[in-house]
Short mmCIF file of C-alpha atoms in Angstrom, two decimals:
data_model
loop_
_atom_site.label_atom_id
_atom_site.label_comp_id
_atom_site.label_asym_id
_atom_site.label_seq_id
_atom_site.Cartn_x
_atom_site.Cartn_y
_atom_site.Cartn_z
CA UNK A 90 6.00 -56.52 4.12
CA UNK A 91 9.95 -56.65 4.08
CA UNK A 92 12.32 -53.99 3.34
CA UNK A 93 13.36 -55.79 -0.10
CA UNK A 94 9.98 -56.52 -0.84
CA UNK A 95 9.17 -52.23 -0.07
CA UNK A 96 12.17 -51.19 -2.67
CA UNK A 97 11.64 -53.71 -5.38
CA UNK A 98 8.18 -51.97 -5.65
CA UNK A 99 9.10 -48.51 -5.08
CA UNK A 100 12.14 -49.79 -8.29
CA UNK A 101 8.72 -50.75 -10.89
CA UNK A 102 6.76 -47.78 -9.67
CA UNK A 103 10.11 -45.13 -10.81
CA UNK A 104 10.60 -47.22 -13.74
CA UNK A 105 6.87 -46.37 -15.16
CA UNK A 106 7.57 -43.43 -14.13
CA UNK A 107 10.35 -43.41 -15.79
CA UNK A 108 9.48 -44.63 -18.84
CA UNK A 109 6.29 -42.05 -19.45
CA UNK A 110 8.53 -39.94 -18.99
CA UNK A 111 10.80 -41.20 -21.25
CA UNK A 112 7.85 -41.60 -24.21
CA UNK A 113 6.59 -37.71 -23.80
CA UNK A 114 10.41 -36.34 -23.89
CA UNK A 115 10.21 -39.00 -27.50
CA UNK A 116 6.90 -36.82 -28.62
CA UNK A 117 9.01 -34.32 -28.24
CA UNK A 118 11.80 -35.31 -29.50
CA UNK A 119 10.25 -36.85 -33.10
CA UNK A 120 7.56 -33.55 -33.07
CA UNK A 121 10.39 -31.65 -33.40
CA UNK A 122 12.47 -33.66 -35.83
CA UNK A 123 9.34 -33.99 -38.05
CA UNK A 124 8.82 -29.96 -38.15
CA UNK A 125 11.71 -29.40 -39.66
CA UNK A 126 11.57 -31.79 -41.61
CA UNK A 127 8.54 -29.92 -42.59
CA UNK A 128 9.66 -26.47 -42.58
CA UNK A 129 12.85 -27.75 -44.82
CA UNK A 130 10.77 -28.84 -47.14
CA UNK A 131 8.43 -25.92 -46.84
CA UNK A 132 11.74 -23.44 -46.97
CA UNK A 133 12.89 -25.48 -50.16
CA UNK A 134 9.66 -25.26 -52.31
CA UNK A 135 9.61 -21.31 -51.46
CA UNK A 136 13.11 -20.59 -52.07
CA UNK A 137 13.48 -17.59 -53.54
CA UNK A 138 17.52 -16.78 -52.31
CA UNK A 139 17.58 -13.36 -52.52
CA UNK A 140 20.25 -13.00 -51.08
CA UNK A 141 20.65 -9.11 -51.94
CA UNK A 142 22.34 -8.16 -48.31
CA UNK A 143 22.12 -5.81 -46.17
CA UNK A 144 20.57 -5.21 -43.11
CA UNK A 145 16.40 -3.50 -44.24
CA UNK A 146 17.18 -1.22 -41.95
CA UNK A 147 19.85 1.01 -43.74
CA UNK A 148 17.29 0.45 -46.84
CA UNK A 149 16.19 4.92 -46.88
CA UNK A 150 13.45 4.32 -48.73
CA UNK A 151 11.13 2.61 -45.97
CA UNK A 152 11.33 4.97 -43.88
CA UNK A 153 9.04 8.05 -44.19
CA UNK A 154 6.48 5.15 -44.26
CA UNK A 155 7.72 3.67 -41.72
CA UNK A 156 8.25 8.05 -39.37
CA UNK A 157 4.83 8.01 -40.74
CA UNK A 158 3.18 5.56 -39.67
CA UNK A 159 4.86 5.96 -36.17
CA UNK A 160 3.78 10.19 -35.92
CA UNK A 161 0.04 8.74 -36.84
CA UNK A 162 -0.09 5.27 -34.24
CA UNK A 163 1.74 7.07 -31.94
CA UNK A 164 -0.11 10.26 -31.31
CA UNK A 165 -3.38 8.53 -31.22
CA UNK A 166 -2.10 6.29 -29.06
CA UNK A 167 -1.06 9.00 -26.32
CA UNK A 168 -4.91 11.10 -27.23
CA UNK A 169 -6.22 7.87 -26.43
CA UNK A 170 -4.22 7.38 -23.33
CA UNK A 171 -4.40 10.53 -21.95
CA UNK A 172 -8.13 10.84 -22.64
CA UNK A 173 -8.80 7.33 -21.10
CA UNK A 174 -6.99 5.31 -19.83
CA UNK A 175 -4.53 7.71 -17.34
CA UNK A 176 -7.98 9.63 -16.28
CA UNK A 177 -9.79 5.71 -15.43
CA UNK A 178 -7.17 4.71 -13.50
CA UNK A 179 -6.25 7.81 -11.51
CA UNK A 180 -9.75 7.40 -10.48
CA UNK A 181 -9.60 4.91 -9.18
CA UNK A 182 -6.71 4.69 -7.16
CA UNK A 183 -7.50 8.27 -6.09
CA UNK A 184 -11.10 6.66 -4.56
CA UNK A 185 -9.40 3.85 -3.23
CA UNK A 186 -6.61 6.26 -1.30
CA UNK A 187 -9.74 8.14 0.04
CA UNK A 188 -11.03 4.57 0.52
CA UNK A 189 -9.00 3.96 2.55
CA UNK A 190 -8.27 7.33 4.52
CA UNK A 191 -11.78 8.17 5.13
CA UNK A 192 -11.92 4.12 7.30
CA UNK A 193 -8.62 5.30 8.64
CA UNK A 194 -10.28 7.95 9.87
CA UNK A 195 -13.89 6.45 11.15
CA UNK A 196 -11.51 4.02 12.96
CA UNK A 197 -9.53 6.79 14.56
CA UNK A 198 -12.94 8.66 15.42
CA UNK A 199 -14.56 5.54 16.80
CA UNK A 200 -11.52 4.70 18.76
CA UNK A 201 -12.11 8.07 20.03
CA UNK A 202 -15.59 8.00 20.97
CA UNK A 203 -14.99 4.79 22.58
CA UNK A 204 -12.45 6.83 25.26
CA UNK A 205 -14.57 9.46 26.19
CA UNK A 206 -16.90 6.39 26.69
CA UNK A 207 -14.87 4.59 28.99
CA UNK A 208 -13.83 8.21 30.66
CA UNK A 209 -17.57 9.30 31.23
CA UNK A 210 -17.97 6.10 32.70
CA UNK A 211 -14.96 6.33 34.95
CA UNK A 212 -16.15 10.21 35.98
CA UNK A 213 -19.55 8.51 37.04
CA UNK A 214 -18.76 5.55 38.64
CA UNK A 215 -16.64 7.98 41.32
CA UNK A 216 -19.08 10.49 41.89
CA UNK A 217 -21.71 7.53 43.05
CA UNK A 218 -18.69 6.66 44.91
CA UNK A 219 -18.47 10.16 46.39
CA UNK A 220 -21.91 10.24 46.64
CA UNK A 221 -22.47 7.11 48.65
CA UNK A 222 -19.81 7.98 50.44
CA UNK A 223 -21.36 11.38 51.92
CA UNK A 224 -25.00 9.77 52.20
CA UNK A 225 -23.22 7.53 54.78
CA UNK A 226 -21.19 9.94 56.23
CA UNK A 227 -25.06 12.34 56.30
CA UNK A 228 -27.21 8.89 58.16
CA UNK A 229 -24.00 7.81 60.74
CA UNK A 230 -24.02 11.98 61.98
CA UNK A 231 -28.09 12.22 61.99
CA UNK A 232 -27.89 8.66 63.94
CA UNK A 233 -24.94 10.66 66.12
CA UNK A 234 -26.56 13.52 66.67
CA UNK A 235 -30.01 11.52 67.31
CA UNK A 236 -28.71 9.49 70.05
CA UNK A 237 -27.71 12.57 71.44
CA UNK A 238 -30.57 13.57 71.51
CA UNK A 239 -32.01 11.53 73.18
CA UNK A 240 -29.30 11.05 75.86
CA UNK A 241 -29.93 14.18 76.43
CA UNK A 242 -33.56 14.06 76.90
CA UNK A 243 -33.42 10.69 78.74
CA UNK A 244 -30.88 12.83 81.27
CA UNK A 245 -32.67 15.52 82.16
CA UNK A 246 -35.63 12.75 83.04
CA UNK A 247 -33.82 10.85 84.96
CA UNK A 248 -32.56 14.13 86.26
CA UNK A 249 -36.24 15.46 87.43
CA UNK A 250 -36.98 11.65 88.81
CA UNK A 251 -34.43 11.38 90.93
CA UNK A 252 -35.29 14.94 92.11
CA UNK A 253 -38.67 14.09 92.87
CA UNK A 254 -38.33 11.31 94.41
CA UNK A 255 -35.25 12.75 95.81
CA UNK A 256 -37.83 15.92 97.34
CA UNK A 257 -40.89 12.55 98.37
CA UNK A 258 -37.98 11.20 100.38
CA UNK A 259 -37.31 14.10 102.32
CA UNK A 260 -40.70 15.29 102.85
CA UNK A 261 -41.34 11.77 104.26
CA UNK A 262 -38.44 12.03 106.47
CA UNK A 263 -40.08 15.51 107.51
CA UNK A 264 -43.21 14.04 108.20
CA UNK A 265 -41.74 11.20 109.90
CA UNK A 266 -39.39 13.40 111.97
CA UNK A 267 -42.04 15.56 112.46
CA UNK A 268 -44.28 12.05 113.23
CA UNK A 269 -41.44 10.98 115.58
CA UNK A 270 -41.45 14.12 117.43
CA UNK A 271 -45.05 13.70 117.75
CA UNK A 272 -44.97 9.97 118.70
CA UNK A 273 -41.87 10.50 121.61
CA UNK A 274 -43.64 13.52 122.24
CA UNK A 275 -46.81 11.72 123.50
CA UNK A 276 -44.23 8.52 124.24
CA UNK A 277 -42.42 10.80 127.31
CA UNK A 278 -45.48 11.94 128.48
CA UNK A 279 -47.03 8.63 129.11
CA UNK A 280 -44.23 7.84 130.42
CA UNK A 281 -43.91 10.24 133.10
CA UNK A 282 -47.49 10.30 134.12
CA UNK A 283 -46.50 6.59 134.68
CA UNK A 284 -43.30 6.88 136.57
CA UNK A 285 -43.78 9.95 138.43
CA UNK A 286 -46.80 11.58 139.51
CA UNK A 287 -45.87 14.92 138.31
CA UNK A 288 -48.29 15.52 135.73
CA UNK A 289 -46.41 17.25 132.87
CA UNK A 290 -48.60 19.10 129.48
CA UNK A 291 -48.17 17.92 126.90
CA UNK A 292 -46.46 22.04 125.47
CA UNK A 293 -43.80 21.31 127.62
CA UNK A 294 -42.93 17.70 126.96
CA UNK A 295 -43.15 18.72 123.87
CA UNK A 296 -41.13 21.91 123.92
CA UNK A 297 -38.30 19.11 125.43
CA UNK A 298 -37.95 16.52 122.96
CA UNK A 299 -37.40 19.74 120.38
CA UNK A 300 -35.08 21.39 121.88
CA UNK A 301 -33.36 17.20 122.44
CA UNK A 302 -34.05 16.09 118.79
CA UNK A 303 -32.22 19.88 117.96
CA UNK A 304 -29.71 19.16 120.11
CA UNK A 305 -29.19 15.41 118.45
CA UNK A 306 -28.89 16.73 115.12
CA UNK B 113 18.08 -20.07 -47.73
CA UNK B 114 16.51 -17.07 -46.08
CA UNK B 115 19.21 -14.80 -44.12
CA UNK B 116 18.33 -14.20 -40.51
CA UNK B 117 18.12 -10.51 -40.87
CA UNK B 118 14.96 -10.81 -43.96
CA UNK B 119 12.37 -10.80 -41.48
CA UNK B 120 12.62 -7.10 -41.15
CA UNK B 121 11.99 -6.73 -44.58
CA UNK B 122 9.13 -4.75 -45.03
CA UNK B 123 6.40 -5.61 -46.89
CA UNK B 124 4.42 -2.90 -48.22
CA UNK B 125 0.24 -4.09 -47.75
CA UNK B 126 -1.66 -0.68 -48.40
CA UNK B 127 0.18 1.88 -52.05
CA UNK B 128 0.19 5.38 -50.34
CA UNK B 129 2.02 8.58 -51.45
CA UNK B 130 1.44 11.63 -49.83
CA UNK B 131 3.81 15.32 -51.33
CA UNK B 132 5.87 12.39 -53.91
CA UNK B 133 6.81 10.72 -50.74
CA UNK B 134 5.74 6.90 -49.62
CA UNK B 135 3.89 6.61 -46.83
CA UNK B 136 2.23 3.27 -47.63
CA UNK B 137 0.45 0.89 -44.96
CA UNK B 138 2.96 -1.78 -44.19
CA UNK B 139 3.57 -4.88 -41.97
CA UNK B 140 5.82 -2.58 -39.71
CA UNK B 141 2.55 -0.43 -39.71
CA UNK B 142 0.00 -3.07 -38.70
CA UNK B 143 1.77 -3.76 -36.26
CA UNK B 144 1.75 0.30 -34.93
CA UNK B 145 -1.12 0.42 -35.19
CA UNK B 146 -1.59 -3.00 -33.36
CA UNK B 147 0.14 -2.11 -30.66
CA UNK B 148 -1.19 0.83 -29.80
CA UNK B 149 -5.18 -0.67 -29.29
CA UNK B 150 -3.43 -3.48 -28.03
CA UNK B 151 -2.01 -1.86 -25.06
CA UNK B 152 -4.95 0.81 -24.44
CA UNK B 153 -7.84 -1.57 -25.16
CA UNK B 154 -6.34 -4.11 -22.76
CA UNK B 155 -5.96 -0.55 -20.53
CA UNK B 156 -9.41 0.47 -20.99
CA UNK B 157 -11.23 -2.95 -20.37
CA UNK B 158 -8.96 -4.02 -17.43
CA UNK B 159 -10.37 -0.81 -15.43
CA UNK B 160 -13.66 -1.02 -16.97
CA UNK B 161 -14.99 -2.82 -13.11
CA UNK B 162 -13.29 0.69 -11.90
CA UNK B 163 -13.87 -1.34 -8.52
CA UNK B 164 -12.03 -0.43 -5.03
CA UNK B 165 -11.24 -4.30 -4.75
CA UNK B 166 -9.23 -4.44 -8.05
CA UNK B 167 -9.72 -8.05 -9.44
CA UNK B 168 -6.68 -9.71 -11.16
CA UNK B 169 -6.91 -8.02 -14.67
CA UNK B 170 -7.79 -4.56 -13.16
CA UNK B 171 -4.97 -5.11 -10.65
CA UNK B 172 -2.58 -5.78 -13.51
CA UNK B 173 -3.60 -2.93 -15.13
CA UNK B 174 -3.09 -0.48 -11.91
CA UNK B 175 0.41 -2.59 -11.46
CA UNK B 176 1.64 -1.20 -15.23
CA UNK B 177 -0.03 2.68 -14.26
CA UNK B 178 2.05 2.83 -10.99
CA UNK B 179 5.30 0.83 -12.53
CA UNK B 180 5.39 4.14 -14.13
CA UNK B 181 3.86 6.46 -11.49
CA UNK B 182 6.90 5.38 -9.41
CA UNK B 183 10.41 5.23 -12.12
CA UNK B 184 8.44 8.77 -13.12
CA UNK B 185 8.37 10.11 -9.11
CA UNK B 186 11.78 8.88 -7.90
CA UNK B 187 13.86 10.03 -11.10
CA UNK B 188 12.09 13.07 -11.50
CA UNK B 189 9.47 14.18 -8.28
CA UNK B 190 6.65 16.18 -8.10
CA UNK B 191 7.04 18.00 -11.34
CA UNK B 192 7.03 15.51 -13.50
CA UNK B 193 3.34 14.64 -13.22
CA UNK B 194 2.20 16.39 -16.42
CA UNK B 195 4.47 14.99 -18.40
CA UNK B 196 2.92 11.69 -17.69
CA UNK B 197 0.67 10.62 -19.93
CA UNK B 198 3.31 10.64 -22.91
CA UNK B 199 5.74 9.05 -20.92
CA UNK B 200 3.35 6.07 -19.71
CA UNK B 201 2.91 6.11 -23.56
CA UNK B 202 6.28 5.64 -24.42
CA UNK B 203 6.84 2.40 -22.53
CA UNK B 204 3.32 1.21 -23.49
CA UNK B 205 4.32 1.77 -26.85
CA UNK B 206 7.17 0.14 -26.54
CA UNK B 207 6.53 -2.87 -24.31
CA UNK B 208 3.92 -3.57 -26.83
CA UNK B 209 6.03 -3.44 -29.72
CA UNK B 210 8.07 -5.69 -28.25
CA UNK B 211 6.50 -8.13 -26.79
CA UNK B 212 3.67 -8.43 -30.20
CA UNK B 213 6.76 -8.88 -31.97
CA UNK B 214 7.75 -11.79 -29.63
CA UNK B 215 5.18 -13.62 -31.87
CA UNK B 216 6.31 -15.86 -35.19
CA UNK B 217 5.43 -14.25 -37.81
CA UNK B 218 4.49 -10.86 -36.58
CA UNK B 219 6.91 -7.62 -37.17
CA UNK B 220 9.34 -5.83 -34.52
CA UNK B 221 8.32 -2.05 -34.49
CA UNK B 222 11.34 -1.41 -32.44
CA UNK B 223 13.64 -3.84 -34.65
CA UNK B 224 13.83 -0.53 -37.29
CA UNK B 225 16.60 2.02 -35.97
CA UNK B 226 14.17 4.64 -37.94
CA UNK B 227 11.22 3.94 -35.90
CA UNK B 228 13.59 4.35 -31.62
CA UNK B 229 15.98 6.99 -33.16
CA UNK B 230 12.60 8.67 -34.38
CA UNK B 231 11.57 8.68 -30.84
CA UNK B 232 14.61 9.30 -29.28
CA UNK B 233 15.80 12.34 -31.21
CA UNK B 234 11.71 13.39 -30.19
CA UNK B 235 12.44 12.75 -26.87
CA UNK B 236 16.07 14.88 -27.30
CA UNK B 237 14.33 17.14 -28.35
CA UNK B 238 11.37 17.77 -26.28
CA UNK B 239 13.86 17.59 -23.87
CA UNK B 240 16.33 20.31 -24.24
CA UNK B 241 13.39 22.33 -24.93
CA UNK B 242 11.80 21.80 -21.30
CA UNK B 243 15.05 23.12 -20.12
CA UNK B 244 15.00 26.16 -22.46
CA UNK B 245 12.13 27.04 -21.38
CA UNK B 246 12.38 26.54 -18.14
CA UNK B 247 16.04 27.60 -16.94
CA UNK B 248 16.21 30.19 -20.41
CA UNK B 249 19.82 30.77 -20.90
CA UNK B 250 21.00 29.44 -17.27
CA UNK B 251 19.96 25.74 -18.98
CA UNK B 252 23.73 26.27 -20.86
CA UNK B 253 25.21 26.23 -17.04
CA UNK B 254 24.25 22.67 -17.90
CA UNK B 255 27.55 21.39 -19.74
CA UNK B 256 29.71 23.14 -17.27
CA UNK B 257 30.08 21.51 -13.62
CA UNK B 258 30.61 23.22 -10.23
CA UNK B 259 34.26 22.97 -8.99
CA UNK B 260 36.28 21.86 -12.10
CA UNK B 261 39.38 23.58 -12.66
CA UNK B 262 39.05 26.09 -14.96
CA UNK B 263 42.27 25.07 -17.09
CA UNK B 264 40.43 21.86 -17.77
CA UNK B 265 37.13 24.28 -18.29
CA UNK B 266 37.03 23.82 -21.96
CA UNK B 267 38.12 20.09 -22.47
CA UNK B 268 35.09 19.60 -19.84
CA UNK B 269 32.50 21.86 -21.32
CA UNK B 270 33.84 19.56 -25.37
CA UNK B 271 32.77 15.93 -23.25
CA UNK B 272 29.50 17.40 -21.81
CA UNK B 273 28.23 18.38 -24.63
CA UNK B 274 29.23 15.89 -27.15
CA UNK B 275 27.76 13.20 -24.47
CA UNK B 276 24.61 15.98 -24.47
CA UNK B 277 24.37 15.15 -28.01
CA UNK B 278 25.22 11.52 -28.06
CA UNK B 279 22.51 10.78 -25.88
CA UNK B 280 19.32 10.78 -28.55
CA UNK B 281 21.69 8.03 -30.31
CA UNK B 282 22.67 6.09 -27.56
CA UNK B 283 18.57 5.42 -26.53
CA UNK B 284 18.46 4.93 -29.96
CA UNK B 285 20.56 2.56 -31.08
CA UNK B 286 20.24 -0.15 -27.41
CA UNK B 287 17.05 -1.26 -28.01
CA UNK B 288 17.33 -1.25 -31.90
CA UNK B 289 20.19 -3.18 -31.00
CA UNK B 290 18.85 -5.96 -28.40
CA UNK B 291 15.66 -6.46 -30.24
CA UNK B 292 18.19 -6.65 -33.80
CA UNK B 293 20.12 -9.12 -32.46
CA UNK B 294 17.59 -11.28 -30.26
CA UNK B 295 15.62 -12.00 -33.25
CA UNK B 296 18.48 -12.55 -35.67
CA UNK B 297 19.83 -15.04 -32.78
CA UNK B 298 16.11 -16.88 -32.55
CA UNK B 299 16.55 -16.94 -36.75
CA UNK B 300 19.89 -18.14 -36.33
CA UNK B 301 18.97 -20.79 -34.26
CA UNK B 302 16.34 -21.76 -36.85
CA UNK B 303 18.16 -21.81 -39.78
CA UNK B 304 20.60 -24.51 -37.66
CA UNK B 305 17.99 -26.75 -36.87
CA UNK B 306 16.22 -26.72 -40.70
CA UNK B 307 19.76 -26.78 -42.07
CA UNK B 308 20.65 -30.16 -39.95
CA UNK B 309 17.53 -32.07 -40.88
CA UNK B 310 18.82 -31.04 -44.21
CA UNK B 311 22.26 -32.77 -43.80
CA UNK B 312 20.65 -35.83 -42.78
CA UNK B 313 22.23 -38.71 -39.92
CA UNK B 314 23.60 -37.94 -37.24
CA UNK B 315 22.08 -34.49 -37.24
CA UNK B 316 19.13 -35.12 -38.32
CA UNK B 317 18.62 -36.80 -35.50
CA UNK B 318 19.83 -34.02 -33.18
CA UNK B 319 18.08 -31.52 -34.94
CA UNK B 320 15.91 -30.92 -31.99
CA UNK B 321 18.77 -29.83 -30.04
CA UNK B 322 18.33 -26.09 -31.72
CA UNK B 323 15.33 -26.32 -31.40
CA UNK B 324 15.38 -26.34 -27.76
CA UNK B 325 18.21 -23.51 -27.89
CA UNK B 326 15.21 -21.60 -29.36
CA UNK B 327 12.88 -21.99 -26.83
CA UNK B 328 14.99 -21.01 -23.69
CA UNK B 329 16.17 -17.80 -25.80
CA UNK B 330 12.29 -16.78 -26.79
CA UNK B 331 12.44 -16.63 -22.16
CA UNK B 332 15.46 -14.22 -22.33
CA UNK B 333 13.81 -12.24 -25.22
CA UNK B 334 10.38 -12.15 -23.30
CA UNK B 335 13.00 -10.33 -20.58
CA UNK B 336 14.55 -8.19 -22.94
CA UNK B 337 11.83 -6.78 -24.29
CA UNK B 338 10.26 -6.06 -21.44
CA UNK B 339 13.59 -4.37 -19.70
CA UNK B 340 14.20 -2.61 -23.07
CA UNK B 341 11.10 -0.99 -22.73
CA UNK B 342 12.05 -0.18 -18.98
CA UNK B 343 15.22 0.90 -19.74
CA UNK B 344 14.49 2.70 -22.81
CA UNK B 345 11.37 4.19 -19.75
CA UNK B 346 13.76 5.01 -17.16
CA UNK B 347 16.13 7.61 -19.32
CA UNK B 348 14.27 9.32 -20.79
CA UNK B 349 12.74 9.46 -17.07
CA UNK B 350 16.24 10.75 -16.40
CA UNK B 351 16.33 13.40 -19.85
CA UNK B 352 13.22 14.71 -18.34
CA UNK B 353 14.95 15.40 -15.07
CA UNK B 354 18.09 16.74 -16.34
CA UNK B 355 16.37 19.31 -18.22
CA UNK B 356 14.25 20.22 -15.13
CA UNK B 357 16.58 20.22 -12.34
CA UNK B 358 19.50 21.42 -14.43
CA UNK B 359 21.83 18.26 -11.83
#
């Protein structure tokens, strides 16, 4: 569709719209004219043409009735409005402001409660943390002391074992030494008896051997 | 042709006399009754739901109430509260009289100088009495401005007293003149339209023009009707404030 066609369609639409508006305006316009013609006829028919002049407001004879009815109607209006209307409106307005302030109070309370709950949660959280730390420290200490005890017991046991071993070693050594002495005595006696014609008693050899062993030691 | 001010003529609907005075029920009386009835019935039934969250009509009634309450509060303060029902009644009476008067073939109560003057004078007397009861003779210090040179004092006091005494006149004439002028103008343009129709030819063809002017003027008069009710109320509040607080 070319631009020219588009503009042509738009123009056609605008023309239709304009003619509708013009039609309506013509209707109003002719309505006004007919209204005027009718009013003119009606006025001409009922024309009393009382050109007495002057403002009707300045006609003093009408004042008493107006004052009287103003007093009556205004008083009744005052009574109705002060006893029925004003209380009904003011109670609604008061109720509304009460409702609003109570709602605001409720919201404040809820907020405070939430804050309290949060702080108590935080307190319990820190408490739990310290408790956990304490438990951990206790466990570590216990384990340490236990270990120390065990170590001590083990040390003791090892010490006794070592002592025992040393003792038995010493005994063995003593035994070995004594048996060695005896053996040396026997060997010496044998050697002497075999190699020499001298007859030595066992006690003399033993005496010499032990003396020698003492000297050696 | 009818005169443009003929619309203000008092027509007797039911003849009554009391102690020799003519207190007939007239078209003016009818519209006073209507103003009171329509305003109080509207407010009463609008507030009937009395809900915390107001509907459209209830909102309108509350707006009128708060509008007057704000005028009183900002001009007089807390001490003005006991006078609220009176101020509210005054506002509603003038507003509904003005608005009902805009309906074609109805009568505008406030276009009568005697009605507006009676209201203004009653307010003037009432406000002066309130001032006298509250402050005693000290009330008269109201007419002596502070810090005025002593030589000019007699002249200033005279001016102050005159300006005080002129208050009911200015208050009543303002409302009366606005209503009178507006309604007369509407009638003048209507009469012009009819006259142009009678002349025929070019004038007949252009006779809808004054009718269009009437449509525009009716909008203006709607504004004036509300504005004058507001002005009357706010001035009453200011006078009340002067009586309660003396400057």
